[in-house]
CSV table of C-alpha atoms and ligand atoms in Angstrom, one decimal:
chain,number,residue,atom,x,y,z
H,1,MET,CA,-0.6,17.2,-14.1
H,2,THR,CA,-1.3,16.6,-10.4
H,3,ILE,CA,-1.7,13.0,-9.3
H,4,THR,CA,-2.9,11.5,-6.0
H,5,ALA,CA,-2.1,7.8,-5.7
H,6,LEU,CA,-3.5,5.4,-3.2
H,7,ALA,CA,-1.0,2.8,-2.2
H,8,GLY,CA,0.0,0.0,0.1
H,9,GLY,CA,3.6,-1.3,0.2
H,10,VAL,CA,5.7,-2.8,-2.5
H,11,GLY,CA,3.2,-2.9,-5.4
H,12,GLY,CA,2.3,0.7,-4.7
H,13,SER,CA,5.9,1.8,-4.3
H,14,LYS,CA,7.0,0.4,-7.7
H,15,LEU,CA,4.4,2.5,-9.4
H,16,LEU,CA,5.0,5.6,-7.3
H,17,VAL,CA,8.7,5.6,-8.2
H,18,GLY,CA,7.7,5.6,-11.9
H,19,LEU,CA,5.2,8.4,-11.3
H,20,GLN,CA,7.7,10.4,-9.4
H,21,ASN,CA,10.2,10.1,-12.2
H,22,ALA,CA,7.7,11.2,-14.8
H,23,LEU,CA,6.2,14.2,-12.9
H,24,VAL,CA,7.5,17.6,-11.8
H,25,PRO,CA,8.3,17.8,-8.1
H,26,GLY,CA,5.2,18.7,-6.2
H,27,GLU,CA,2.8,17.1,-8.6
H,28,LEU,CA,2.6,13.7,-6.9
H,29,THR,CA,0.9,12.9,-3.6
H,30,ALA,CA,0.8,9.4,-2.1
H,31,VAL,CA,-1.9,8.4,0.4
H,32,VAL,CA,-0.6,5.3,2.1
H,33,ASN,CA,-2.2,2.5,4.1
H,34,THR,CA,-1.5,2.4,7.9
H,35,ALA,CA,-3.8,-0.4,8.9
H,36,ASP,CA,-0.8,-2.8,9.1
H,37,ASP,CA,1.0,-0.5,11.5
H,38,ALA,CA,2.0,-2.2,14.8
H,39,THR,CA,4.1,-1.9,17.9
H,40,MET,CA,7.3,-4.0,17.6
H,41,TYR,CA,10.3,-4.0,20.0
H,42,GLY,CA,8.6,-1.0,21.7
H,43,VAL,CA,8.4,1.2,18.6
H,44,HIS,CA,5.7,2.2,16.2
H,45,VAL,CA,6.4,0.5,12.9
H,46,SER,CA,4.5,1.8,9.9
H,47,PRO,CA,5.5,-0.7,7.2
H,48,ASP,CA,3.7,0.7,4.2
H,49,VAL,CA,4.6,4.3,4.9
H,50,ASP,CA,8.3,3.4,5.3
H,51,ILE,CA,8.4,1.2,2.3
H,52,VAL,CA,7.0,4.0,0.2
H,53,THR,CA,9.4,6.5,1.7
H,54,TYR,CA,12.4,4.4,1.2
H,55,TRP,CA,11.5,3.5,-2.4
H,56,LEU,CA,10.9,7.1,-3.3
H,57,CYS,CA,14.3,8.3,-1.8
H,58,GLY,CA,16.2,5.5,-3.5
H,59,LEU,CA,17.4,3.8,-0.3
H,60,ALA,CA,15.0,0.8,-0.3
H,61,ASP,CA,16.2,-2.7,-0.4
H,62,THR,CA,14.3,-3.4,-3.7
H,63,GLU,CA,15.2,-7.1,-3.8
H,64,ARG,CA,13.7,-7.8,-0.4
H,65,GLY,CA,10.9,-5.2,-0.9
H,66,TRP,CA,11.0,-3.7,2.6
H,67,GLY,CA,13.7,-2.0,4.7
H,68,LEU,CA,16.8,-0.1,3.8
H,69,ARG,CA,19.6,-1.4,1.5
H,70,ASP,CA,22.7,-2.5,3.3
H,71,ASP,CA,21.0,-2.3,6.7
H,72,THR,CA,22.3,-4.4,9.6
H,73,PHE,CA,20.2,-6.4,12.1
H,74,ASN,CA,22.2,-6.0,15.3
H,75,VAL,CA,19.3,-4.8,17.5
H,76,VAL,CA,17.0,-7.7,16.5
H,77,ALA,CA,19.9,-10.1,17.1
H,78,GLY,CA,20.3,-8.5,20.6
H,79,PHE,CA,16.7,-9.1,21.3
H,80,ALA,CA,17.0,-12.7,20.3
H,81,ARG,CA,20.0,-13.1,22.7
H,82,LEU,CA,17.7,-11.9,25.5
H,83,GLY,CA,15.4,-14.8,24.6
H,84,GLN,CA,12.8,-12.6,22.9
H,85,GLU,CA,10.8,-13.6,19.8
H,86,VAL,CA,12.2,-12.0,16.7
H,87,TRP,CA,10.0,-13.1,13.9
H,88,PHE,CA,9.6,-9.5,12.8
H,89,SER,CA,12.8,-8.5,11.1
H,90,LEU,CA,13.7,-4.8,11.4
H,91,GLY,CA,17.0,-3.4,10.3
H,92,ASP,CA,19.0,-1.1,12.6
H,93,ALA,CA,18.7,2.1,10.5
H,94,ASP,CA,15.0,1.2,9.8
H,95,LEU,CA,14.6,0.9,13.5
H,96,ALA,CA,16.0,4.5,13.8
H,97,THR,CA,13.1,5.7,11.6
H,98,CYS,CA,10.6,3.9,13.9
H,99,LEU,CA,12.3,5.2,17.1
H,100,PHE,CA,12.2,8.7,15.7
H,101,ARG,CA,8.5,8.3,14.9
H,102,THR,CA,7.7,6.9,18.3
H,103,GLN,CA,9.6,9.7,20.1
H,104,ARG,CA,7.9,12.4,18.1
H,105,MET,CA,4.5,10.9,18.6
H,106,ALA,CA,5.2,10.7,22.3
H,107,ASP,CA,5.8,14.4,22.2
H,108,GLY,CA,2.4,14.9,20.7
H,109,VAL,CA,3.3,15.2,17.0
H,110,SER,CA,0.8,13.4,14.6
H,111,LEU,CA,1.7,10.5,12.5
H,112,SER,CA,1.2,12.6,9.4
H,113,ALA,CA,3.5,15.3,10.6
H,114,VAL,CA,6.3,12.9,11.5
H,115,THR,CA,5.9,11.1,8.1
H,116,ASP,CA,6.4,14.5,6.5
H,117,GLU,CA,9.5,15.2,8.6
H,118,VAL,CA,11.0,11.9,7.6
H,119,ARG,CA,10.3,12.3,3.9
H,120,ARG,CA,11.8,15.8,3.9
H,121,ALA,CA,14.9,14.6,5.9
H,122,LEU,CA,15.4,11.9,3.3
H,123,GLY,CA,14.9,14.3,0.4
H,124,VAL,CA,11.7,12.9,-1.0
H,125,GLU,CA,9.8,15.4,-3.1
H,126,THR,CA,6.6,13.4,-3.3
H,127,ARG,CA,4.1,14.3,-0.6
H,128,ILE,CA,3.5,11.2,1.5
H,129,MET,CA,0.4,11.1,3.7
H,130,PRO,CA,-0.5,8.3,6.0
H,131,MET,CA,-4.2,7.5,5.4
H,132,SER,CA,-5.1,8.5,8.9
H,133,ASP,CA,-3.6,9.9,12.1
H,134,ASP,CA,-5.9,7.6,14.1
H,135,ALA,CA,-5.0,4.0,14.8
H,136,VAL,CA,-6.6,1.5,12.5
H,137,ARG,CA,-5.5,-2.1,13.0
H,138,THR,CA,-6.1,-5.0,10.6
H,139,ARG,CA,-7.0,-8.3,12.2
H,140,VAL,CA,-7.2,-11.6,10.3
H,141,VAL,CA,-9.7,-14.2,11.4
H,142,THR,CA,-8.5,-17.6,10.3
H,143,GLU,CA,-10.6,-20.6,9.2
H,144,ASP,CA,-9.1,-22.4,12.2
H,145,GLY,CA,-10.8,-19.9,14.5
H,146,ARG,CA,-8.0,-17.6,15.5
H,147,THR,CA,-7.8,-13.8,15.4
H,148,LEU,CA,-4.3,-12.7,14.3
H,149,GLU,CA,-2.8,-9.2,14.3
H,150,PHE,CA,-2.0,-8.5,10.7
H,151,GLN,CA,1.8,-8.8,11.1
H,152,GLU,CA,1.3,-12.2,12.9
H,153,TYR,CA,-0.6,-13.4,9.9
H,154,PHE,CA,1.7,-11.8,7.3
H,155,VAL,CA,5.2,-12.3,8.8
H,156,LYS,CA,5.0,-14.8,11.6
H,157,GLU,CA,2.6,-17.2,9.9
H,158,HIS,CA,3.8,-16.5,6.3
H,159,GLN,CA,0.2,-15.8,5.1
H,160,GLU,CA,-0.4,-19.6,5.3
H,161,PRO,CA,-3.6,-19.8,7.4
H,162,ALA,CA,-6.8,-19.8,5.4
H,163,VAL,CA,-8.5,-16.4,5.8
H,164,LYS,CA,-12.1,-16.3,7.0
H,165,GLU,CA,-12.6,-12.7,7.6
H,166,VAL,CA,-10.6,-9.4,7.8
H,167,ARG,CA,-11.5,-6.8,10.4
H,168,PHE,CA,-10.2,-3.2,10.7
H,169,ALA,CA,-10.3,-2.2,14.4
H,170,GLY,CA,-10.9,1.5,14.8
H,171,ILE,CA,-11.9,2.1,11.2
H,172,GLY,CA,-15.4,3.4,12.2
H,173,ASP,CA,-13.9,6.3,14.3
H,174,ALA,CA,-10.8,7.0,12.2
H,175,LYS,CA,-10.7,10.2,10.2
H,176,PRO,CA,-8.7,10.6,7.0
H,177,ALA,CA,-5.4,12.4,7.8
H,178,PRO,CA,-5.4,16.2,7.3
H,179,GLY,CA,-5.3,16.9,3.6
H,180,VAL,CA,-6.2,13.4,2.3
H,181,ILE,CA,-9.7,14.3,1.1
H,182,GLU,CA,-8.4,17.6,-0.5
H,183,ALA,CA,-5.6,15.7,-2.2
H,184,ILE,CA,-8.1,13.3,-3.8
H,185,ARG,CA,-10.6,16.1,-4.7
H,186,ASP,CA,-8.0,18.5,-6.1
H,187,ALA,CA,-5.9,16.1,-8.1
H,188,ASP,CA,-6.3,16.1,-11.8
H,189,ARG,CA,-6.1,12.3,-11.7
H,190,VAL,CA,-6.4,9.7,-9.0
H,191,ILE,CA,-4.5,6.4,-9.4
H,192,LEU,CA,-5.1,3.3,-7.3
H,193,CYS,CA,-1.8,1.5,-7.4
H,194,PRO,CA,-1.7,-2.3,-7.8
H,195,SER,CA,-1.8,-2.9,-4.1
H,196,ASN,CA,-3.7,-5.5,-2.1
H,197,PRO,CA,-7.5,-4.6,-2.5
H,198,VAL,CA,-8.4,-6.1,0.8
H,199,VAL,CA,-5.7,-5.1,3.3
H,200,SER,CA,-4.0,-2.2,1.6
H,201,LEU,CA,-6.5,-0.2,-0.4
H,202,GLY,CA,-9.5,-1.6,1.5
H,203,PRO,CA,-8.9,0.4,4.7
H,204,ILE,CA,-8.1,3.6,2.8
H,205,LEU,CA,-11.4,3.3,0.9
H,206,MET,CA,-13.3,2.6,4.2
H,207,LEU,CA,-12.3,5.9,5.8
H,208,SER,CA,-15.1,8.4,6.0
H,209,GLY,CA,-15.3,10.6,3.0
H,210,VAL,CA,-12.7,8.8,0.8
H,211,ARG,CA,-15.1,6.8,-1.3
H,212,ASP,CA,-17.4,9.8,-1.7
H,213,ALA,CA,-14.5,12.0,-2.9
H,214,LEU,CA,-13.6,9.3,-5.4
H,215,ARG,CA,-17.2,9.0,-6.7
H,216,GLU,CA,-17.3,12.7,-7.2
H,217,HIS,CA,-14.0,12.7,-9.1
H,218,ASN,CA,-14.2,12.2,-12.9
H,219,ASP,CA,-10.7,10.8,-13.5
H,220,VAL,CA,-9.9,7.7,-11.4
H,221,ILE,CA,-7.7,5.0,-12.7
H,222,ALA,CA,-7.0,1.7,-11.0
H,223,VAL,CA,-4.3,-0.8,-12.0
H,224,SER,CA,-5.1,-4.5,-11.4
H,225,PRO,CA,-3.0,-6.3,-8.9
H,226,ILE,CA,-4.4,-9.6,-10.2
H,227,VAL,CA,-2.8,-10.9,-13.3
H,228,ARG,CA,-3.9,-14.2,-15.0
H,229,GLY,CA,-6.0,-15.0,-11.9
H,230,ARG,CA,-3.2,-14.7,-9.4
H,231,ALA,CA,-1.6,-12.0,-7.2
H,232,VAL,CA,1.8,-10.9,-8.7
H,233,LYS,CA,3.0,-11.3,-5.1
H,234,GLY,CA,1.6,-11.5,-1.6
H,235,PRO,CA,-1.7,-13.0,-0.4
H,236,ALA,CA,-4.3,-10.8,-2.3
H,237,ASP,CA,-5.5,-13.9,-4.2
H,238,LYS,CA,-6.1,-15.7,-0.9
H,239,MET,CA,-8.1,-12.8,0.5
H,240,LEU,CA,-10.3,-11.4,-2.2
H,241,HIS,CA,-13.1,-13.9,-1.3
H,242,VAL,CA,-13.7,-11.9,2.0
H,243,LEU,CA,-15.0,-9.1,-0.2
H,244,GLY,CA,-17.0,-11.5,-2.2
H,245,ALA,CA,-14.8,-10.9,-5.3
H,246,GLU,CA,-13.6,-13.4,-7.8
H,247,VAL,CA,-9.8,-13.7,-8.1
H,248,SER,CA,-9.5,-12.0,-11.5
H,249,ALA,CA,-8.9,-8.5,-12.9
H,250,SER,CA,-12.6,-8.2,-13.5
H,251,GLY,CA,-13.3,-9.3,-9.9
H,252,VAL,CA,-11.1,-6.4,-8.6
H,253,ALA,CA,-12.7,-4.0,-11.1
H,254,GLY,CA,-16.1,-4.9,-9.6
H,255,LEU,CA,-14.9,-3.7,-6.2
H,256,TYR,CA,-14.2,-0.2,-7.7
H,257,ARG,CA,-17.1,0.1,-10.1
H,258,ASP,CA,-18.8,2.9,-8.2
H,259,PHE,CA,-15.9,5.3,-8.6
H,260,CYS,CA,-13.3,4.0,-11.1
H,261,THR,CA,-13.5,5.6,-14.6
H,262,THR,CA,-10.6,3.6,-16.2
H,263,PHE,CA,-9.5,0.1,-15.2
H,264,VAL,CA,-6.0,-1.1,-16.3
H,265,VAL,CA,-5.6,-4.8,-16.8
H,266,ASP,CA,-2.4,-6.5,-17.7
H,267,GLU,CA,-2.0,-7.1,-21.4
H,268,THR,CA,-2.1,-10.8,-20.8
H,269,ASP,CA,-5.7,-10.3,-19.4
H,270,ILE,CA,-7.0,-8.5,-22.5
H,271,GLU,CA,-9.8,-11.0,-22.8
H,272,GLU,CA,-11.3,-9.6,-19.6
H,273,ALA,CA,-11.7,-6.1,-21.1
H,274,ALA,CA,-15.2,-6.7,-22.5
H,275,LEU,CA,-16.5,-7.9,-19.1
H,276,ILE,CA,-15.0,-4.9,-17.3
H,277,GLU,CA,-16.4,-2.4,-19.9
H,278,GLN,CA,-19.8,-3.9,-19.1
H,279,LEU,CA,-19.3,-2.7,-15.5
H,280,GLY,CA,-19.2,0.8,-16.9
H,281,MET,CA,-15.4,1.5,-16.9
H,282,LYS,CA,-13.1,2.2,-19.8
H,283,THR,CA,-10.6,-0.6,-19.9
H,284,VAL,CA,-7.0,-0.4,-21.0
H,285,ALA,CA,-4.5,-3.3,-21.3
H,286,LEU,CA,-0.9,-2.5,-20.6
H,287,ASP,CA,2.3,-4.3,-19.5
H,288,THR,CA,1.7,-3.9,-15.7
H,289,ILE,CA,4.5,-6.1,-14.5
H,290,MET,CA,7.0,-3.8,-12.9
H,291,ARG,CA,10.0,-6.2,-12.9
H,292,ASP,CA,12.5,-3.4,-12.8
H,293,LEU,CA,12.7,0.4,-12.7
H,294,PRO,CA,12.4,0.9,-16.5
H,295,ALA,CA,9.2,-1.2,-16.4
H,296,SER,CA,7.8,1.1,-13.6
H,297,ASP,CA,8.7,4.2,-15.6
H,298,ARG,CA,7.0,2.8,-18.7
H,299,LEU,CA,3.8,1.9,-16.9
H,300,ALA,CA,3.7,5.3,-15.1
H,301,ARG,CA,4.2,7.2,-18.4
H,302,SER,CA,1.5,5.1,-20.0
H,303,LEU,CA,-0.9,5.9,-17.2
H,304,LEU,CA,-0.2,9.6,-17.4
H,305,GLU,CA,-0.8,9.6,-21.2
H,306,LEU,CA,-4.3,7.9,-20.8
Z,401,LIG,P1,0.9,-3.9,-1.0
Z,401,LIG,O1,1.4,-2.9,-2.1
Z,401,LIG,O2,1.4,-3.5,0.4
Z,401,LIG,O3,-0.5,-4.1,-1.0
Z,401,LIG,O4,1.6,-5.2,-1.1
Z,401,LIG,P2,2.4,-6.0,-2.2
Z,401,LIG,O5,3.5,-5.3,-2.6
Z,401,LIG,O6,2.6,-7.4,-1.7
Z,401,LIG,O7,1.5,-6.1,-3.5
Z,401,LIG,C1,0.1,-6.1,-3.3
Z,401,LIG,C2,-0.5,-6.4,-4.6
Z,401,LIG,O8,0.1,-5.8,-5.7
Z,401,LIG,C3,-0.5,-7.9,-4.9
Z,401,LIG,O9,-1.8,-8.3,-5.1
Z,401,LIG,C4,0.4,-8.0,-6.1
Z,401,LIG,O10,-0.2,-9.0,-6.9
Z,401,LIG,C5,0.3,-6.7,-6.7
Z,401,LIG,N1,1.6,-6.3,-7.4
Z,401,LIG,C6,2.8,-6.3,-6.9
Z,401,LIG,N2,3.7,-6.0,-7.8
Z,401,LIG,C7,3.0,-5.8,-9.0
Z,401,LIG,C8,3.4,-5.4,-10.3
Z,401,LIG,O11,4.5,-5.2,-10.7
Z,401,LIG,N3,2.3,-5.3,-11.2
Z,401,LIG,C9,1.0,-5.6,-10.9
Z,401,LIG,N4,0.1,-5.5,-11.8
Z,401,LIG,N5,0.7,-5.9,-9.6
Z,401,LIG,C10,1.7,-6.0,-8.7
């Protein structure tokens, strides 16, 4: 069974690892958000793409969520010694990935091609596609009137400022990366991972042609990132209002009602099932909390059996 999964960072990676374990090599494709990419310390960081790649090759620091296990932080410490701001942590080996990406892109290679080179070098069998080769950049407008780059909001300011609006600079002109639309169209099943609906899946869905391809697909499953009215982690619950959605599984389901055929809620949210069915989606309740790898494997297998 071929699966194309749309994903952000950690929430997406946990499910992708389970799916990769359950499928035959070549059957899984991940389409990954790049709207939180940024230039840091002179290099192109692509946080979600790298998180997904590291989780899928087994080298991720799964406790921290991002970066490589046992990495060191000498370069960032060196920057600090030079009096530079170092609120964005980046491990030394992780920086090597970003340096490689930056160098290759300076040579004219596309983001999607470099991403493929990295995943092959690290032995990942799942195809990993950045959502676009064009720059899309998330900006968060805060209630106190500031416009922050996404990493400033997320890392420097610890997602504390109240969010008034989220903008995606460049989204209007950005094209899906080569193969993204085909990967959605040709997959037997499309899965929306439990990633942030506003800043991770939101920009993927806004790329021209993506939503139409999903609407035309007859097997699209989404897993709720909201459980018992809260985000499992991260600021999704503090952002959903910008899309006019209630902070609940059914609130998220409403955002996907035009293309989603099956919506998966956590088993603790089973009472929301009837409401979601009314939106025209089949609703399934499962244990969606991926607290460890066996839990990811169980959820992935359940999704494949639906
Ligand atoms: P993203 O994947 O980059 O969007 O970022 P995060 O890893 O922070 O997670 C985004 C969303 O996924 C958040 O709304 C979390 O609530 C949700 N999430 C993270 N882990 C899990 C999980 O194990 N189960 C479920 N159902 N949702 C999760």
